[in-house]
mmCIF file of C-alpha atoms in Angstrom:
data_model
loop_
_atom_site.group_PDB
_atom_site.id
_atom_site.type_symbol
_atom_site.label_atom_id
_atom_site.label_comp_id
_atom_site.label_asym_id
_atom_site.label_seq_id
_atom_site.Cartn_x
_atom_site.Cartn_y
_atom_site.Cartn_z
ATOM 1 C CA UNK K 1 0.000 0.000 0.000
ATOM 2 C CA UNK K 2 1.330 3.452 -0.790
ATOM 3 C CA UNK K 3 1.614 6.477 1.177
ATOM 4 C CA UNK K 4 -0.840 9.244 -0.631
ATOM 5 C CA UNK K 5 1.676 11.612 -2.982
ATOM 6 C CA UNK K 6 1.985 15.017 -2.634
ATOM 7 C CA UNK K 7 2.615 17.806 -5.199
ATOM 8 C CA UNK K 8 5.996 20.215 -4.820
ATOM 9 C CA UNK K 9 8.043 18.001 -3.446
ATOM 10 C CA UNK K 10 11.520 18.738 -2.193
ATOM 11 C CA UNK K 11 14.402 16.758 -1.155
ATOM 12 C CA UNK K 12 13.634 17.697 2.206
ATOM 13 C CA UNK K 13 10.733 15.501 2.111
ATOM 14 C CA UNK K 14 12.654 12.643 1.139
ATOM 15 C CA UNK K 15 14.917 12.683 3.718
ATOM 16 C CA UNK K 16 12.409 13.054 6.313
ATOM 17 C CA UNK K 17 10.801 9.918 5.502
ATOM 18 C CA UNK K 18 11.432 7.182 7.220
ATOM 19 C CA UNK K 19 13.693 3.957 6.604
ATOM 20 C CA UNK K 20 10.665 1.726 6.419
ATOM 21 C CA UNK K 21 9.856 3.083 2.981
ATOM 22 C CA UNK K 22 11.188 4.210 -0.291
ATOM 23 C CA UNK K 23 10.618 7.776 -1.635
ATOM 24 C CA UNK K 24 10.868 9.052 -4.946
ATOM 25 C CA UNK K 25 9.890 12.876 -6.356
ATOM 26 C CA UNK K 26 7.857 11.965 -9.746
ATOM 27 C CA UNK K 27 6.887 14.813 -12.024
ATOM 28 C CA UNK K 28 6.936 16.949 -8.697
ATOM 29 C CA UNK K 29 5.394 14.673 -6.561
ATOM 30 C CA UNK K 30 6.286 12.392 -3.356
ATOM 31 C CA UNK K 31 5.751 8.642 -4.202
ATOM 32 C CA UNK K 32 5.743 6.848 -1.019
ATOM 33 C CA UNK K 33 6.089 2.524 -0.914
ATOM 34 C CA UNK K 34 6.428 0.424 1.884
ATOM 35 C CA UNK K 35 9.769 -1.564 1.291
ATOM 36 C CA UNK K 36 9.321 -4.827 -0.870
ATOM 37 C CA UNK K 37 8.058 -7.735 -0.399
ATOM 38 C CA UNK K 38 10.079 -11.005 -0.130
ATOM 39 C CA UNK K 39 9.549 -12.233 -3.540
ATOM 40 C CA UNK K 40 9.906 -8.770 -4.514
ATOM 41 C CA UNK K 41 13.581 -8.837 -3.171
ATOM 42 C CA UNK K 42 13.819 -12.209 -3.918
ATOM 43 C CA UNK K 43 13.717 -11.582 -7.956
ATOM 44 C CA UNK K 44 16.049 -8.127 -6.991
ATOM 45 C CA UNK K 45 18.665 -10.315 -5.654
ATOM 46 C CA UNK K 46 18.163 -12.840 -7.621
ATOM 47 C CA UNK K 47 18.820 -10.956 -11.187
ATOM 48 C CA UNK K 48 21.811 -9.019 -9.316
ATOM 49 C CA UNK K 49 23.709 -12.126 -8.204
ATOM 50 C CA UNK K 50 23.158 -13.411 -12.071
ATOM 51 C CA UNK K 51 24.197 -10.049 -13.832
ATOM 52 C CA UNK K 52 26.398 -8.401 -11.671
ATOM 53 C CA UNK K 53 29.538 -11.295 -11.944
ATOM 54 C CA UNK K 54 29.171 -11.606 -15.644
ATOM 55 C CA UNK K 55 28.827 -7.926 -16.565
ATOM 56 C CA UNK K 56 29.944 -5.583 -13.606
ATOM 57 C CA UNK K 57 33.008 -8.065 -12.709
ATOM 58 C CA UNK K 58 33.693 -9.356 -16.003
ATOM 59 C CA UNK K 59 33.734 -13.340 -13.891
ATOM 60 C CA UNK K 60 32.204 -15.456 -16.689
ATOM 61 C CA UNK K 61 31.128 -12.706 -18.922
ATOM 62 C CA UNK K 62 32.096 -9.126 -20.901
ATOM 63 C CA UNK K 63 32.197 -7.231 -18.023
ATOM 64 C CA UNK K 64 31.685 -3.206 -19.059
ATOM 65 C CA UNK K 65 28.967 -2.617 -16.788
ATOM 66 C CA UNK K 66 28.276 -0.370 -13.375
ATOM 67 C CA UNK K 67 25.358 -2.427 -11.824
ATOM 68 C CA UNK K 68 24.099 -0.558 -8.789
ATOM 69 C CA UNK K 69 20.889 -1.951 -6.536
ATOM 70 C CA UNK K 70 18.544 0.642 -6.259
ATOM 71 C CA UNK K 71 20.598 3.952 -7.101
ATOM 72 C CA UNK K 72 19.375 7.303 -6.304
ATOM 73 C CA UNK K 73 19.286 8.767 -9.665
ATOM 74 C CA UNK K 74 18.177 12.560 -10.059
ATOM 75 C CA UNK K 75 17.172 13.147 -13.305
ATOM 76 C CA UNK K 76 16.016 17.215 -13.856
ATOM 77 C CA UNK K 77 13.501 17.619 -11.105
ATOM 78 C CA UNK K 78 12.731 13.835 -10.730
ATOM 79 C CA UNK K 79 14.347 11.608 -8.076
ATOM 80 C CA UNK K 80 13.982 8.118 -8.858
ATOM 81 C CA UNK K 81 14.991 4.426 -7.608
ATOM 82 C CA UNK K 82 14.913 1.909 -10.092
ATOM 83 C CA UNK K 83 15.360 -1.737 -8.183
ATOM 84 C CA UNK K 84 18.367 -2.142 -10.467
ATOM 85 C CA UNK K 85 20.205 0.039 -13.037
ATOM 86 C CA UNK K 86 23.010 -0.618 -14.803
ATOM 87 C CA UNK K 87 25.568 1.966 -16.778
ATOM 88 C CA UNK K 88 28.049 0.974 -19.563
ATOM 89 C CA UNK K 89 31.436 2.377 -18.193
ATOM 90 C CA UNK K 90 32.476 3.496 -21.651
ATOM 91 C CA UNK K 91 29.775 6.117 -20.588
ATOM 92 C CA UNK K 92 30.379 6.277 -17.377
ATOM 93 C CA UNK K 93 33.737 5.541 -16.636
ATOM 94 C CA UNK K 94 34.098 6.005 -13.078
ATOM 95 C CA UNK K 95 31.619 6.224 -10.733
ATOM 96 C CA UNK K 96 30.239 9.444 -9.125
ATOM 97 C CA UNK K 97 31.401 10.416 -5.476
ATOM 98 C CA UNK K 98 27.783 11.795 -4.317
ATOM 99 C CA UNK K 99 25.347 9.606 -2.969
ATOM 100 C CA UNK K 100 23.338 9.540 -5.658
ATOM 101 C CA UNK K 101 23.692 9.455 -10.320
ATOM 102 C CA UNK K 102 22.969 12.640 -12.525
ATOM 103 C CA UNK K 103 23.357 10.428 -15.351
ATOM 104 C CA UNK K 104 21.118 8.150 -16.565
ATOM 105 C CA UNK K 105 21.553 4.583 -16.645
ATOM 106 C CA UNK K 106 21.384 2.438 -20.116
ATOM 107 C CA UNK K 107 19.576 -0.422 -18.569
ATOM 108 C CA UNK K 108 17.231 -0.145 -15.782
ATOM 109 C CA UNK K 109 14.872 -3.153 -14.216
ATOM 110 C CA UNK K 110 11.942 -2.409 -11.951
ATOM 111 C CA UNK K 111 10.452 -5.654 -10.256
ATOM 112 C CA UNK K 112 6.602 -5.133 -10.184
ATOM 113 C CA UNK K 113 4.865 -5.009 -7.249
ATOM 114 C CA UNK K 114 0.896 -4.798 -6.654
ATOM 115 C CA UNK K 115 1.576 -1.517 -4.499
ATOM 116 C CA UNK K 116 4.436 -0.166 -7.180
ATOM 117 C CA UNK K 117 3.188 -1.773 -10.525
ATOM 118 C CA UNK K 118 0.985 1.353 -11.953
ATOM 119 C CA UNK K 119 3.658 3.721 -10.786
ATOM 120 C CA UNK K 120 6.442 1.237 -12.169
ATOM 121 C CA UNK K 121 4.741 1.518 -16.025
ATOM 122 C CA UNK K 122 2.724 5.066 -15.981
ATOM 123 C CA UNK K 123 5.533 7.319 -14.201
ATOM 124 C CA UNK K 124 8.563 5.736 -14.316
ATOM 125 C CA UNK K 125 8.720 4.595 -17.415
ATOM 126 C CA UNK K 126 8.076 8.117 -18.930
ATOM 127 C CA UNK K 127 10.988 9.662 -16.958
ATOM 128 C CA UNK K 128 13.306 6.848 -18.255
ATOM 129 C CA UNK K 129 12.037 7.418 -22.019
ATOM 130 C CA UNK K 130 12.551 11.562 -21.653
ATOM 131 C CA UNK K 131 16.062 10.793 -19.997
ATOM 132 C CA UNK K 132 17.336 8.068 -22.990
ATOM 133 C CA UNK K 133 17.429 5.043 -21.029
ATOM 134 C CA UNK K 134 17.963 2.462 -23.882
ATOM 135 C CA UNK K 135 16.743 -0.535 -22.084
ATOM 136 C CA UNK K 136 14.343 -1.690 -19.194
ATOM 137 C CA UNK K 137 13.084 -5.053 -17.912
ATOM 138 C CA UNK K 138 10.302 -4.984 -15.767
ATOM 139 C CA UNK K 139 9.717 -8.463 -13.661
ATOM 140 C CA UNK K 140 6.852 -9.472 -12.442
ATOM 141 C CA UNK K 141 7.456 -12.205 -9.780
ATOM 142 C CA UNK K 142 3.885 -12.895 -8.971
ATOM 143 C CA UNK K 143 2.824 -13.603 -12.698
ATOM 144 C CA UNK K 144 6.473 -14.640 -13.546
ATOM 145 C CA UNK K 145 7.294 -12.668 -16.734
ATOM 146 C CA UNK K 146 10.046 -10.593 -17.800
ATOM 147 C CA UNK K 147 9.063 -8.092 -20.073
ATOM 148 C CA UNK K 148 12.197 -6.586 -22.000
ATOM 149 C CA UNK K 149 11.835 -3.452 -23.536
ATOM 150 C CA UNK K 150 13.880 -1.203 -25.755
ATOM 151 C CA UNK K 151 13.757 2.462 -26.458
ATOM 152 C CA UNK K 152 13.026 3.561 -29.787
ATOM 153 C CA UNK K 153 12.335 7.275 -31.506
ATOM 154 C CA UNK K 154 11.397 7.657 -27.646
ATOM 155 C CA UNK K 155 8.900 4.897 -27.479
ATOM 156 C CA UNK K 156 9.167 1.672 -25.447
ATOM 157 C CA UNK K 157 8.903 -1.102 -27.681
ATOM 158 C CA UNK K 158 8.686 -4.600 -25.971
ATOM 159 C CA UNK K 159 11.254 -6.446 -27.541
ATOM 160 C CA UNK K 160 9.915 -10.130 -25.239
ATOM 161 C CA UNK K 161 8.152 -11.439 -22.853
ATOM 162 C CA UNK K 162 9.378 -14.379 -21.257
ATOM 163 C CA UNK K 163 8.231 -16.550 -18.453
ATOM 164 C CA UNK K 164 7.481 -19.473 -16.129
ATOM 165 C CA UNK K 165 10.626 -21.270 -16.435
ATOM 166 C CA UNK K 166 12.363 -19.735 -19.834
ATOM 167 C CA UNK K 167 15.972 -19.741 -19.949
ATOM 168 C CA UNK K 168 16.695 -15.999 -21.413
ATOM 169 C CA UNK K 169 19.489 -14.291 -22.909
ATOM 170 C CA UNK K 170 17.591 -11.145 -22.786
ATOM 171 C CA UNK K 171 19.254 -7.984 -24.272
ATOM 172 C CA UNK K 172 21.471 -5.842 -23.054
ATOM 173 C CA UNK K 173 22.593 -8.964 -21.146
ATOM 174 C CA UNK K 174 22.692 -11.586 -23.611
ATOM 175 C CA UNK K 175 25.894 -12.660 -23.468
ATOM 176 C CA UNK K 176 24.691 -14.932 -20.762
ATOM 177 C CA UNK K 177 21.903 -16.825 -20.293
ATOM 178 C CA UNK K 178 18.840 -16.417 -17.163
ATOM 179 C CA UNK K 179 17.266 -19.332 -15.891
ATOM 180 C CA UNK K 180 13.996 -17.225 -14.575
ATOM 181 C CA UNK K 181 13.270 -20.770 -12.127
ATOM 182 C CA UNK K 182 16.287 -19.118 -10.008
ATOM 183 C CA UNK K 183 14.445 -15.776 -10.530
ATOM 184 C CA UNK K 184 11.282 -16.790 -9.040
ATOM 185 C CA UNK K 185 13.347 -18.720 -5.815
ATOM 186 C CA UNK K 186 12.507 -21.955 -7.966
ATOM 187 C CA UNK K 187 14.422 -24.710 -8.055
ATOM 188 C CA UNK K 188 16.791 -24.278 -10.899
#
């Protein structure tokens, strides 16, 4: 269940909240969430463990990747937490020394939530599209999907849908391949 938003919202207001919930300013207003649910963490952690060694560390993989569990990113007047976001480091060679990214990712994934799901597609997604992010995956672990989408002439195109127990090698990250069981805290 979320906290009502509120209109004109500062940074102030974010850091007043407390650490029981997650905050984001949206096209000027407070977004409030209770933090996730275990099989929402369980798919965070899950895709993280999978991704990050491959891409971030280069262990089994191309490496050439920043992949950062829910980063602070502040995008114009928006302040937004993806559950995972990911940054080629030909782009962003080093990583910034505040607390939080000015630059967009290239790859974000938000794991849907009932409580997070509408503001997951109709407020995030927008902000990602007006700030170039060339990829997101949102993952649904109650219906079991991952929905990969690409950016194109500033539309999000789904580029699959996968699910149940697929074994992906979903763009940007295809160099390797997802067994969604392991996603989903299935057996894999």
């Amino acid at each position: 269940m979320s906290i009502p938003a509120h209109r004109g919202a500062t940074y102030e207001d974010l850091l007043r909240l407390p650490d029981n919930v997650v905050g984001e300013i949206l096209d000027g207003e407070l977004n409030v969430s209770p933090r996730p649910a275990p099989r929402h963490g369980r798919a965070q952690s899950a895709l993280m463990f999978r991704i990050g060694p491959p891409y971030d560390d280069g262990q089994g993989g191309p490496g050439g990747w920043w992949i950062i569990v829910e980063p602070e990113l502040h995008l114009r007047r928006d302040v937004v937490v993806p559950d995972i976001a990911g940054w080629r480091r030909e782009r962003m060679p080093a990583l910034p020394e505040t607390a939080w990214f000015e630059m967009a990712p290239d790859w974000i994934c938000e794991v849907i939530s009932p409580s997070t799901g509408r503001i997951d597609r109709a407020k995030k997604l927008p902000i990602y599209a007006r700030e170039q992010v060339g990829w997101a995956w949102l993952v649904d672990p109650v219906q079991r999907t991952l929905e990969v989408m690409k950016l194109a002439n500033d539309v999000w195109t789904v580029q699959h849908v996968y699910g149940g127990d697929d074994k992906v090698a979903a763009p940007p990250f295809d160099a390797i391949e997802i067994d969604l069981r392991s996603i989903w805290g299935d057996a894999a």
